[in-house]
Amino acid sequence: MPDYPTAYDPARVLQHADFKILEDGTIPQRDTSKNVAAAYAPQAKLHLIEKPVPKPREGEVVVHVRATGICGSDCHFWKHGRIGDSMVVSNTCGAGHESAGEVYEVGPGVEGLKKGDRVALEAGLPCGECEICRIGRYNACPDVVFFSTPPYHGMLTRYHAHPASWVHRLPDSISFEEGALLEPLVVALAGIERAGLRLGDPLLICGAGPIGLISLLAARAAGATPIVITDIAQSRLDVAKQLVPGVKTVLVERGIEPKDVAAKIKKEAGLSLGLSVALECSGVESSVQTAVYASKFGGTVFVIGAGKDFQSLPFMHMSVNEIDLKFQYRYANQYPKAIRLVEAGLINLKPLVTHRFTLETAIEAFETAVDVTRGAIKVQIHDDAL
Ligand SMILES: NC(=O)c1ccc[n+]([C@@H]2O[C@H](COP(=O)([O-])OP(=O)(O)OC[C@H]3O[C@@H](n4cnc5c(N)ncnc54)[C@H](O)[C@@H]3O)[C@@H](O)[C@H]2O)c1
Ligand SMILES: OC[C@H](O)C(O)[C@@H](O)CO
Ligand SMILES: [Zn+2]
Ligand SMILES: [Zn+2]
């Protein structure tokens, strides 16, 4: 049985009266007595807000969040107000689910953690008791509270209360910056585990954003070879080459048919029969189709990317080639593994952070993350000790 007693009280959702929206366009002075946060709101708005400093309840710690990465889904909630049908920004809601920090206050009943301990925060709190939680696939818990998915405010804030059982202690060799990057790493690790990638498997990665690039680092550590990565942006393929010089890159040009892109991928890999596994990290329909055509008989197309609700697939091609199609939704049981891999030096996440901002300039951080001309890979917000 997994050890995660949590049961987050849903009555704790912050209401409008609980926080103050700071005046847009102003950058407040850093004041560590104030619990500033960045929050998305309906009509594609993004605000700094000020919330009360939380007090830890039974079994909780309050963490001084030191580093938080901006995820594509944070930007999506900001710009589009929803992800799918079930996750909708109907009220102001704090962003951020890629966070690490240090324990600031320890609540009653918490053992093994003390003020100053360095931790990564796992953003999803499942009920711990339902059938799905009991079999360990807790990412699918119907009652999960995922911080930053409305209505639960996120961890892009100065002080955040979190169940002690869902923080992961960081060794001294892992910085807060890397601790925050563990979240996209666990997404990639969950995908690699469930895709069944094995040593020596030829691998295709579609999309060289943070998830594709981190999947690349993880797949290289897992012994996949050759690895081909695609993107529509040459700049992102260049980053892939810098991270893993041996990777083969294919630029996806506008108007080229998925079958033709797949032919280029197979040629780059030197495998006319196709590749064993594809990790699809863009969610774009034509890219999923490309992944299918690039697969060998019996291959697996594993979709991590989030995309359109309805997509068409080369159905009969998949049928006569026994191509398996699988998906990943968040993650379960991956943080301890991620920490071991980074601590051992098998995965170096450091080069992924391209831009750093303070909590008070978080709005500019978001603007940077969505501005393709700024060349950002991972934008982080830091609240360092002065
Ligand atoms: N399954 C999950 O639990 C989970 C968790 C985190 C993120 N995601 C999703 O994973 C995806 C990747 O996340 P990210 O942060 O790297 O996002 P991102 O938008 O930064 O990266 C996507 C990349 O795909 C590229 N791309 C676009 N069209 C393409 C095409 N036709 N062929 C190849 N590449 C193409 C883009 O240029 C970009 O570099 C997103 O859809 C995100 O929502 C899913
Ligand atoms: O990294 C985790 C993902 O971004 C989340 O599942 C998000 O897409 C929805 O809450
Ligand atoms: Zn995310
Ligand atoms: Zn559950």
Tab-separated table of C-alpha atoms and ligand atoms in Angstrom:
chain	number	residue	atom	x	y	z
A	1	MET	CA	0.000	0.000	0.000
A	2	PRO	CA	1.416	3.386	-0.891
A	3	ASP	CA	1.941	5.717	2.024
A	4	TYR	CA	0.095	8.912	1.230
A	5	PRO	CA	-2.568	9.929	3.689
A	6	THR	CA	-3.740	13.340	2.535
A	7	ALA	CA	-7.425	14.210	2.037
A	8	TYR	CA	-7.128	17.915	1.267
A	9	ASP	CA	-10.111	19.796	2.582
A	10	PRO	CA	-11.945	21.247	-0.459
A	11	ALA	CA	-13.363	23.997	1.747
A	12	ARG	CA	-9.881	25.527	1.671
A	13	VAL	CA	-10.278	26.904	-1.857
A	14	LEU	CA	-9.409	30.600	-1.627
A	15	GLN	CA	-12.366	32.886	-2.220
A	16	HIS	CA	-12.132	36.389	-3.686
A	17	ALA	CA	-12.442	37.943	-0.247
A	18	ASP	CA	-9.344	36.009	0.868
A	19	PHE	CA	-6.914	37.794	-1.453
A	20	LYS	CA	-6.225	41.226	-2.898
A	21	ILE	CA	-5.558	41.803	-6.593
A	22	LEU	CA	-2.592	44.172	-6.909
A	23	GLU	CA	-2.821	47.017	-9.366
A	24	ASP	CA	-1.924	45.803	-12.862
A	25	GLY	CA	1.262	47.250	-14.328
A	26	THR	CA	2.944	48.001	-11.000
A	27	ILE	CA	5.886	46.057	-9.636
A	28	PRO	CA	5.693	45.881	-5.840
A	29	GLN	CA	8.780	46.078	-3.617
A	30	ARG	CA	9.953	42.677	-2.405
A	31	ASP	CA	8.641	42.237	1.120
A	32	THR	CA	8.995	38.747	2.576
A	33	SER	CA	6.159	39.356	5.037
A	34	LYS	CA	3.786	39.462	2.058
A	35	ASN	CA	2.488	36.351	0.329
A	36	VAL	CA	2.508	37.510	-3.285
A	37	ALA	CA	1.347	35.108	-6.019
A	38	ALA	CA	0.687	35.157	-9.763
A	39	ALA	CA	-2.842	34.256	-10.815
A	40	TYR	CA	-4.808	33.792	-14.005
A	41	ALA	CA	-8.335	35.132	-14.280
A	42	PRO	CA	-11.199	34.956	-16.800
A	43	GLN	CA	-10.893	37.011	-20.028
A	44	ALA	CA	-7.216	36.087	-20.438
A	45	LYS	CA	-6.086	38.186	-17.473
A	46	LEU	CA	-3.050	37.650	-15.334
A	47	HIS	CA	-2.546	39.428	-12.006
A	48	LEU	CA	-0.263	39.591	-9.042
A	49	ILE	CA	-2.317	38.912	-5.939
A	50	GLU	CA	-1.583	39.076	-2.233
A	51	LYS	CA	-2.842	36.204	-0.067
A	52	PRO	CA	-2.601	35.530	3.649
A	53	VAL	CA	0.533	33.681	4.778
A	54	PRO	CA	-0.873	30.184	5.442
A	55	LYS	CA	-0.567	28.418	8.794
A	56	PRO	CA	0.256	24.720	8.558
A	57	ARG	CA	-2.530	22.381	9.610
A	58	GLU	CA	-2.095	18.880	11.028
A	59	GLY	CA	0.353	16.945	8.843
A	60	GLU	CA	1.350	19.992	6.785
A	61	VAL	CA	4.370	22.146	6.255
A	62	VAL	CA	4.404	25.702	4.969
A	63	VAL	CA	7.093	25.999	2.332
A	64	HIS	CA	8.879	29.188	1.329
A	65	VAL	CA	8.786	28.567	-2.428
A	66	ARG	CA	12.179	29.469	-3.895
A	67	ALA	CA	11.790	28.432	-7.537
A	68	THR	CA	8.795	27.790	-9.781
A	69	GLY	CA	8.804	27.022	-13.486
A	70	ILE	CA	6.128	28.243	-15.861
A	71	CYS	CA	4.484	25.315	-17.662
A	72	GLY	CA	2.706	25.499	-21.014
A	73	SER	CA	-0.510	24.656	-19.156
A	74	ASP	CA	-0.131	27.769	-16.948
A	75	CYS	CA	0.097	29.845	-20.135
A	76	HIS	CA	-2.845	27.955	-21.593
A	77	PHE	CA	-5.035	28.662	-18.548
A	78	TRP	CA	-4.026	32.328	-18.802
A	79	LYS	CA	-4.564	32.771	-22.543
A	80	HIS	CA	-7.419	30.322	-23.211
A	81	GLY	CA	-9.088	30.030	-19.798
A	82	ARG	CA	-9.435	26.259	-19.931
A	83	ILE	CA	-7.809	22.931	-20.648
A	84	GLY	CA	-10.388	20.540	-22.036
A	85	ASP	CA	-13.906	20.641	-20.627
A	86	SER	CA	-13.233	19.937	-17.001
A	87	MET	CA	-10.487	22.454	-16.136
A	88	VAL	CA	-11.899	25.963	-16.481
A	89	VAL	CA	-10.700	29.314	-15.112
A	90	SER	CA	-14.018	30.656	-13.848
A	91	ASN	CA	-12.451	32.690	-11.014
A	92	THR	CA	-9.026	34.165	-10.308
A	93	CYS	CA	-6.751	31.192	-9.645
A	94	GLY	CA	-3.068	31.093	-8.663
A	95	ALA	CA	-0.666	29.545	-11.197
A	96	GLY	CA	2.316	27.227	-10.817
A	97	HIS	CA	2.868	23.529	-10.223
A	98	GLU	CA	6.638	23.192	-10.823
A	99	SER	CA	8.032	24.281	-7.460
A	100	ALA	CA	10.762	23.728	-4.911
A	101	GLY	CA	11.588	25.587	-1.744
A	102	GLU	CA	12.476	25.334	1.906
A	103	VAL	CA	10.348	24.382	4.871
A	104	TYR	CA	9.306	27.582	6.636
A	105	GLU	CA	6.975	26.234	9.310
A	106	VAL	CA	6.159	22.705	10.434
A	107	GLY	CA	2.602	21.811	11.442
A	108	PRO	CA	1.453	19.506	14.238
A	109	GLY	CA	2.062	15.804	13.757
A	110	VAL	CA	4.772	16.182	11.116
A	111	GLU	CA	7.805	13.995	11.662
A	112	GLY	CA	11.090	13.975	9.810
A	113	LEU	CA	10.951	17.551	8.462
A	114	LYS	CA	12.208	20.734	10.065
A	115	LYS	CA	12.440	24.430	9.216
A	116	GLY	CA	15.054	25.005	6.518
A	117	ASP	CA	14.780	21.552	4.901
A	118	ARG	CA	14.968	21.772	1.119
A	119	VAL	CA	12.109	20.109	-0.743
A	120	ALA	CA	10.389	19.678	-4.103
A	121	LEU	CA	6.605	19.896	-4.010
A	122	GLU	CA	4.437	17.312	-5.752
A	123	ALA	CA	1.489	19.378	-6.986
A	124	GLY	CA	-1.201	16.688	-7.084
A	125	LEU	CA	-2.802	15.534	-3.828
A	126	PRO	CA	-4.966	12.444	-4.324
A	127	CYS	CA	-7.490	11.251	-1.747
A	128	GLY	CA	-5.280	8.287	-0.860
A	129	GLU	CA	-8.251	6.035	-0.219
A	130	CYS	CA	-10.166	5.320	-3.418
A	131	GLU	CA	-9.683	2.191	-5.514
A	132	ILE	CA	-7.381	4.014	-7.925
A	133	CYS	CA	-5.220	5.443	-5.166
A	134	ARG	CA	-5.003	1.993	-3.598
A	135	ILE	CA	-3.492	0.486	-6.729
A	136	GLY	CA	-0.938	3.316	-6.831
A	137	ARG	CA	-2.190	5.064	-9.991
A	138	TYR	CA	-3.030	8.109	-7.970
A	139	ASN	CA	-2.786	10.560	-10.898
A	140	ALA	CA	-6.236	9.271	-11.871
A	141	CYS	CA	-7.820	9.847	-8.454
A	142	PRO	CA	-11.223	11.457	-9.136
A	143	ASP	CA	-10.806	13.659	-6.078
A	144	VAL	CA	-7.262	14.812	-6.768
A	145	VAL	CA	-6.423	18.388	-5.827
A	146	PHE	CA	-3.868	19.620	-8.332
A	147	PHE	CA	-2.483	22.986	-7.306
A	148	SER	CA	-2.821	25.528	-10.156
A	149	THR	CA	-5.700	23.661	-11.802
A	150	PRO	CA	-8.831	25.671	-10.954
A	151	PRO	CA	-10.179	26.082	-8.367
A	152	TYR	CA	-7.011	25.217	-6.416
A	153	HIS	CA	-4.508	28.050	-6.329
A	154	GLY	CA	-1.010	27.092	-7.405
A	155	MET	CA	2.455	27.200	-5.937
A	156	LEU	CA	3.744	30.275	-7.773
A	157	THR	CA	3.576	32.142	-4.508
A	158	ARG	CA	5.926	32.954	-1.642
A	159	TYR	CA	4.404	30.756	1.092
A	160	HIS	CA	2.463	27.598	0.343
A	161	ALA	CA	0.909	25.045	2.739
A	162	HIS	CA	1.437	21.446	1.611
A	163	PRO	CA	0.943	18.002	3.152
A	164	ALA	CA	4.303	16.805	4.447
A	165	SER	CA	3.673	13.430	2.769
A	166	TRP	CA	3.719	15.131	-0.648
A	167	VAL	CA	7.004	16.980	-0.366
A	168	HIS	CA	10.194	15.297	-1.525
A	169	ARG	CA	13.396	16.104	0.303
A	170	LEU	CA	16.164	17.401	-1.968
A	171	PRO	CA	19.778	16.362	-1.510
A	172	ASP	CA	22.244	19.262	-1.163
A	173	SER	CA	23.533	18.651	-4.699
A	174	ILE	CA	20.139	19.525	-6.243
A	175	SER	CA	19.413	23.263	-6.405
A	176	PHE	CA	15.950	24.791	-6.007
A	177	GLU	CA	16.053	25.548	-9.732
A	178	GLU	CA	16.600	21.870	-10.535
A	179	GLY	CA	14.110	20.887	-7.833
A	180	ALA	CA	11.422	22.834	-9.698
A	181	LEU	CA	12.459	21.159	-12.967
A	182	LEU	CA	11.770	17.768	-11.416
A	183	GLU	CA	8.085	18.287	-12.265
A	184	PRO	CA	8.450	18.246	-16.068
A	185	LEU	CA	11.033	15.480	-15.573
A	186	VAL	CA	8.499	13.293	-13.775
A	187	VAL	CA	6.066	13.808	-16.657
A	188	ALA	CA	8.735	12.493	-19.042
A	189	LEU	CA	9.712	9.626	-16.727
A	190	ALA	CA	6.106	8.522	-16.365
A	191	GLY	CA	5.817	8.493	-20.158
A	192	ILE	CA	9.044	6.572	-20.670
A	193	GLU	CA	8.056	3.996	-18.071
A	194	ARG	CA	4.600	3.393	-19.521
A	195	ALA	CA	5.837	3.481	-23.124
A	196	GLY	CA	8.008	0.462	-22.283
A	197	LEU	CA	11.159	2.029	-23.752
A	198	ARG	CA	14.115	-0.359	-23.524
A	199	LEU	CA	17.891	-0.152	-23.916
A	200	GLY	CA	18.782	0.199	-27.593
A	201	ASP	CA	15.265	1.064	-28.767
A	202	PRO	CA	15.158	3.508	-31.689
A	203	LEU	CA	13.073	6.446	-30.475
A	204	LEU	CA	11.233	9.350	-32.048
A	205	ILE	CA	10.435	12.438	-29.963
A	206	CYS	CA	7.948	14.844	-31.560
A	207	GLY	CA	8.225	18.413	-30.289
A	208	ALA	CA	11.325	19.948	-28.681
A	209	GLY	CA	9.659	22.080	-26.015
A	210	PRO	CA	10.587	21.538	-22.356
A	211	ILE	CA	8.725	18.199	-22.199
A	212	GLY	CA	10.297	16.909	-25.448
A	213	LEU	CA	13.772	18.103	-24.428
A	214	ILE	CA	13.537	16.607	-20.954
A	215	SER	CA	12.223	13.377	-22.512
A	216	LEU	CA	15.294	13.491	-24.736
A	217	LEU	CA	17.622	13.747	-21.728
A	218	ALA	CA	15.768	10.957	-19.938
A	219	ALA	CA	15.616	8.687	-23.008
A	220	ARG	CA	19.319	9.110	-23.604
A	221	ALA	CA	19.937	8.114	-19.969
A	222	ALA	CA	17.631	5.125	-20.556
A	223	GLY	CA	19.781	3.981	-23.481
A	224	ALA	CA	17.474	4.667	-26.424
A	225	THR	CA	19.366	4.822	-29.712
A	226	PRO	CA	19.166	6.295	-32.272
A	227	ILE	CA	16.973	9.185	-31.143
A	228	VAL	CA	15.307	11.481	-33.679
A	229	ILE	CA	13.583	14.669	-32.522
A	230	THR	CA	11.254	16.903	-34.545
A	231	ASP	CA	10.000	20.446	-34.232
A	232	ILE	CA	8.645	23.228	-36.430
A	233	ALA	CA	11.227	25.623	-34.920
A	234	GLN	CA	14.882	25.188	-35.903
A	235	SER	CA	15.918	27.086	-32.748
A	236	ARG	CA	14.418	24.352	-30.563
A	237	LEU	CA	16.144	21.623	-32.596
A	238	ASP	CA	19.408	23.520	-32.078
A	239	VAL	CA	18.833	23.367	-28.330
A	240	ALA	CA	18.221	19.606	-28.621
A	241	LYS	CA	21.585	19.240	-30.398
A	242	GLN	CA	23.356	21.240	-27.699
A	243	LEU	CA	21.821	19.078	-24.977
A	244	VAL	CA	22.445	15.733	-26.688
A	245	PRO	CA	24.902	16.140	-29.565
A	246	GLY	CA	24.183	12.665	-30.930
A	247	VAL	CA	20.475	13.332	-31.474
A	248	LYS	CA	19.202	13.469	-35.055
A	249	THR	CA	16.878	16.348	-35.859
A	250	VAL	CA	14.093	16.743	-38.398
A	251	LEU	CA	12.582	20.155	-39.072
A	252	VAL	CA	8.851	19.872	-39.782
A	253	GLU	CA	8.112	22.331	-42.557
A	254	ARG	CA	4.682	23.799	-43.098
A	255	GLY	CA	2.583	21.961	-45.697
A	256	ILE	CA	4.585	18.725	-45.671
A	257	GLU	CA	2.431	15.604	-45.297
A	258	PRO	CA	2.881	13.449	-42.175
A	259	LYS	CA	3.897	10.455	-44.350
A	260	ASP	CA	6.696	12.508	-45.908
A	261	VAL	CA	7.915	13.784	-42.540
A	262	ALA	CA	7.890	10.151	-41.344
A	263	ALA	CA	9.992	9.129	-44.350
A	264	LYS	CA	12.597	11.768	-43.398
A	265	ILE	CA	12.586	10.537	-39.797
A	266	LYS	CA	13.170	6.907	-40.868
A	267	LYS	CA	15.941	8.036	-43.198
A	268	GLU	CA	17.656	10.029	-40.426
A	269	ALA	CA	17.395	7.003	-38.131
A	270	GLY	CA	18.690	4.705	-40.876
A	271	LEU	CA	15.717	2.417	-40.273
A	272	SER	CA	13.545	1.858	-43.307
A	273	LEU	CA	11.100	-0.272	-41.311
A	274	GLY	CA	10.504	2.454	-38.731
A	275	LEU	CA	11.218	3.196	-35.077
A	276	SER	CA	10.135	1.241	-31.991
A	277	VAL	CA	8.702	4.008	-29.836
A	278	ALA	CA	7.476	7.547	-30.460
A	279	LEU	CA	7.032	9.978	-27.565
A	280	GLU	CA	4.672	12.593	-28.919
A	281	CYS	CA	5.285	15.833	-27.000
A	282	SER	CA	3.350	18.442	-28.982
A	283	GLY	CA	-0.235	17.154	-29.084
A	284	VAL	CA	-0.560	18.467	-32.647
A	285	GLU	CA	-2.740	16.222	-34.841
A	286	SER	CA	-0.374	16.069	-37.826
A	287	SER	CA	2.488	15.249	-35.482
A	288	VAL	CA	0.600	12.314	-33.939
A	289	GLN	CA	-0.044	11.085	-37.486
A	290	THR	CA	3.664	11.495	-38.302
A	291	ALA	CA	4.538	9.433	-35.234
A	292	VAL	CA	2.229	6.663	-36.452
A	293	TYR	CA	3.798	6.567	-39.927
A	294	ALA	CA	7.321	6.612	-38.466
A	295	SER	CA	6.620	3.539	-36.302
A	296	LYS	CA	7.649	0.015	-37.189
A	297	PHE	CA	5.303	-2.973	-37.075
A	298	GLY	CA	4.363	-3.473	-33.411
A	299	GLY	CA	5.677	-0.039	-32.409
A	300	THR	CA	4.208	2.243	-29.770
A	301	VAL	CA	3.031	5.808	-30.211
A	302	PHE	CA	2.952	7.339	-26.779
A	303	VAL	CA	1.231	10.712	-26.503
A	304	ILE	CA	2.258	13.092	-23.737
A	305	GLY	CA	1.231	16.276	-25.590
A	306	ALA	CA	-2.195	17.782	-25.024
A	307	GLY	CA	-4.105	18.817	-28.149
A	308	LYS	CA	-7.461	19.132	-29.861
A	309	ASP	CA	-10.373	17.219	-28.346
A	310	PHE	CA	-10.988	15.261	-31.549
A	311	GLN	CA	-8.188	14.108	-33.864
A	312	SER	CA	-8.108	11.764	-36.842
A	313	LEU	CA	-5.668	8.890	-37.053
A	314	PRO	CA	-4.343	6.638	-39.870
A	315	PHE	CA	-6.647	3.968	-38.490
A	316	MET	CA	-6.023	1.109	-40.934
A	317	HIS	CA	-2.287	1.783	-41.085
A	318	MET	CA	-2.238	1.343	-37.315
A	319	SER	CA	-4.385	-1.739	-37.541
A	320	VAL	CA	-2.326	-3.633	-40.121
A	321	ASN	CA	0.911	-2.590	-38.392
A	322	GLU	CA	-0.262	-3.413	-34.844
A	323	ILE	CA	0.764	0.043	-33.658
A	324	ASP	CA	-0.189	0.689	-30.042
A	325	LEU	CA	-1.436	4.144	-29.095
A	326	LYS	CA	-1.058	5.149	-25.450
A	327	PHE	CA	-1.380	8.338	-23.427
A	328	GLN	CA	0.049	9.916	-20.290
A	329	TYR	CA	-1.888	12.024	-17.813
A	330	ARG	CA	0.353	13.681	-15.256
A	331	TYR	CA	2.326	11.105	-13.212
A	332	ALA	CA	2.449	8.798	-10.238
A	333	ASN	CA	5.347	7.472	-8.159
A	334	GLN	CA	8.053	9.232	-10.179
A	335	TYR	CA	9.595	11.871	-7.874
A	336	PRO	CA	11.951	9.569	-5.913
A	337	LYS	CA	13.268	8.144	-9.188
A	338	ALA	CA	13.715	11.623	-10.678
A	339	ILE	CA	15.697	12.782	-7.640
A	340	ARG	CA	17.961	9.705	-7.861
A	341	LEU	CA	18.611	10.287	-11.564
A	342	VAL	CA	19.509	13.959	-11.108
A	343	GLU	CA	21.546	13.334	-7.972
A	344	ALA	CA	23.541	10.617	-9.746
A	345	GLY	CA	24.282	13.003	-12.622
A	346	LEU	CA	22.489	10.824	-15.188
A	347	ILE	CA	20.182	13.696	-16.133
A	348	ASN	CA	21.381	17.310	-16.135
A	349	LEU	CA	18.399	19.654	-16.060
A	350	LYS	CA	20.378	22.859	-15.527
A	351	PRO	CA	20.682	24.031	-19.166
A	352	LEU	CA	16.900	24.131	-19.598
A	353	VAL	CA	16.366	27.309	-17.597
A	354	THR	CA	16.812	30.196	-20.014
A	355	HIS	CA	15.096	33.039	-18.106
A	356	ARG	CA	14.797	33.916	-14.420
A	357	PHE	CA	12.483	36.483	-12.792
A	358	THR	CA	11.567	37.570	-9.277
A	359	LEU	CA	8.132	36.910	-7.817
A	360	GLU	CA	7.319	40.610	-8.108
A	361	THR	CA	8.071	40.515	-11.871
A	362	ALA	CA	6.141	37.285	-12.488
A	363	ILE	CA	3.884	38.956	-15.068
A	364	GLU	CA	6.918	39.707	-17.246
A	365	ALA	CA	8.010	36.102	-16.762
A	366	PHE	CA	4.728	34.899	-18.269
A	367	GLU	CA	5.000	37.386	-21.130
A	368	THR	CA	8.479	36.053	-21.845
A	369	ALA	CA	7.288	32.446	-21.774
A	370	VAL	CA	4.678	33.060	-24.490
A	371	ASP	CA	6.787	35.342	-26.711
A	372	VAL	CA	8.416	33.054	-29.291
A	373	THR	CA	10.907	35.769	-30.248
A	374	ARG	CA	12.488	35.591	-26.749
A	375	GLY	CA	13.748	32.026	-27.322
A	376	ALA	CA	12.685	30.789	-23.908
A	377	ILE	CA	12.805	27.128	-23.029
A	378	LYS	CA	12.018	27.147	-19.321
A	379	VAL	CA	11.183	30.403	-17.579
A	380	GLN	CA	11.436	30.299	-13.797
A	381	ILE	CA	10.447	32.619	-10.978
A	382	HIS	CA	12.845	32.721	-8.046
A	383	ASP	CA	12.411	34.136	-4.579
A	384	ASP	CA	15.942	34.042	-3.271
A	385	ALA	CA	17.182	35.066	0.127
A	386	LEU	CA	18.572	38.600	-0.051
B	1	LIG	N1	0.367	14.508	-20.332
B	1	LIG	C1	0.656	15.328	-19.351
B	1	LIG	O1	0.396	15.070	-18.201
B	1	LIG	C2	1.351	16.593	-19.671
B	1	LIG	C3	2.105	17.246	-18.696
B	1	LIG	C4	2.794	18.404	-19.070
B	1	LIG	C5	2.671	18.911	-20.352
B	1	LIG	N2	1.869	18.252	-21.239
B	1	LIG	C6	1.720	18.709	-22.624
B	1	LIG	O2	2.893	18.335	-23.313
B	1	LIG	C7	3.072	19.211	-24.433
B	1	LIG	C8	4.485	19.746	-24.440
B	1	LIG	O3	4.709	20.605	-23.341
B	1	LIG	P1	5.840	21.727	-23.465
B	1	LIG	O4	5.876	22.433	-22.156
B	1	LIG	O5	7.086	21.110	-23.983
B	1	LIG	O6	5.142	22.662	-24.561
B	1	LIG	P2	5.710	23.536	-25.764
B	1	LIG	O7	4.536	24.159	-26.395
B	1	LIG	O8	6.812	24.409	-25.259
B	1	LIG	O9	6.380	22.481	-26.757
B	1	LIG	C9	5.725	21.926	-27.837
B	1	LIG	C10	6.715	21.911	-28.983
B	1	LIG	O10	6.100	21.253	-30.090
B	1	LIG	C11	6.486	21.937	-31.262
B	1	LIG	N3	5.565	21.624	-32.366
B	1	LIG	C12	4.442	22.272	-32.749
B	1	LIG	N4	3.906	21.681	-33.831
B	1	LIG	C13	4.709	20.639	-34.141
B	1	LIG	C14	4.696	19.660	-35.166
B	1	LIG	N5	3.730	19.635	-36.089
B	1	LIG	N6	5.674	18.739	-35.174
B	1	LIG	C15	6.664	18.758	-34.258
B	1	LIG	N7	6.737	19.672	-33.271
B	1	LIG	C16	5.766	20.599	-33.208
B	1	LIG	C17	6.491	23.400	-30.852
B	1	LIG	O11	7.231	24.208	-31.737
B	1	LIG	C18	7.105	23.316	-29.449
B	1	LIG	O12	8.508	23.461	-29.478
B	1	LIG	C19	1.989	20.278	-24.304
B	1	LIG	O13	0.914	19.931	-25.125
B	1	LIG	C20	1.598	20.188	-22.844
B	1	LIG	O14	0.294	20.645	-22.613
B	1	LIG	C21	1.222	17.120	-20.940
B	2	LIG	O1	2.602	19.064	-15.558
B	2	LIG	C1	1.283	18.771	-15.250
B	2	LIG	C2	0.363	19.363	-16.269
B	2	LIG	O2	0.776	20.572	-16.756
B	2	LIG	C3	-1.051	19.398	-15.723
B	2	LIG	O3	-1.616	18.144	-15.849
B	2	LIG	C4	-1.927	20.384	-16.440
B	2	LIG	O4	-1.791	20.187	-17.822
B	2	LIG	C5	-3.370	20.326	-16.075
B	2	LIG	O5	-3.558	20.482	-14.731
B	3	ZN	ZN	2.802	21.165	-16.201
B	4	ZN	ZN	-8.197	8.678	-4.690
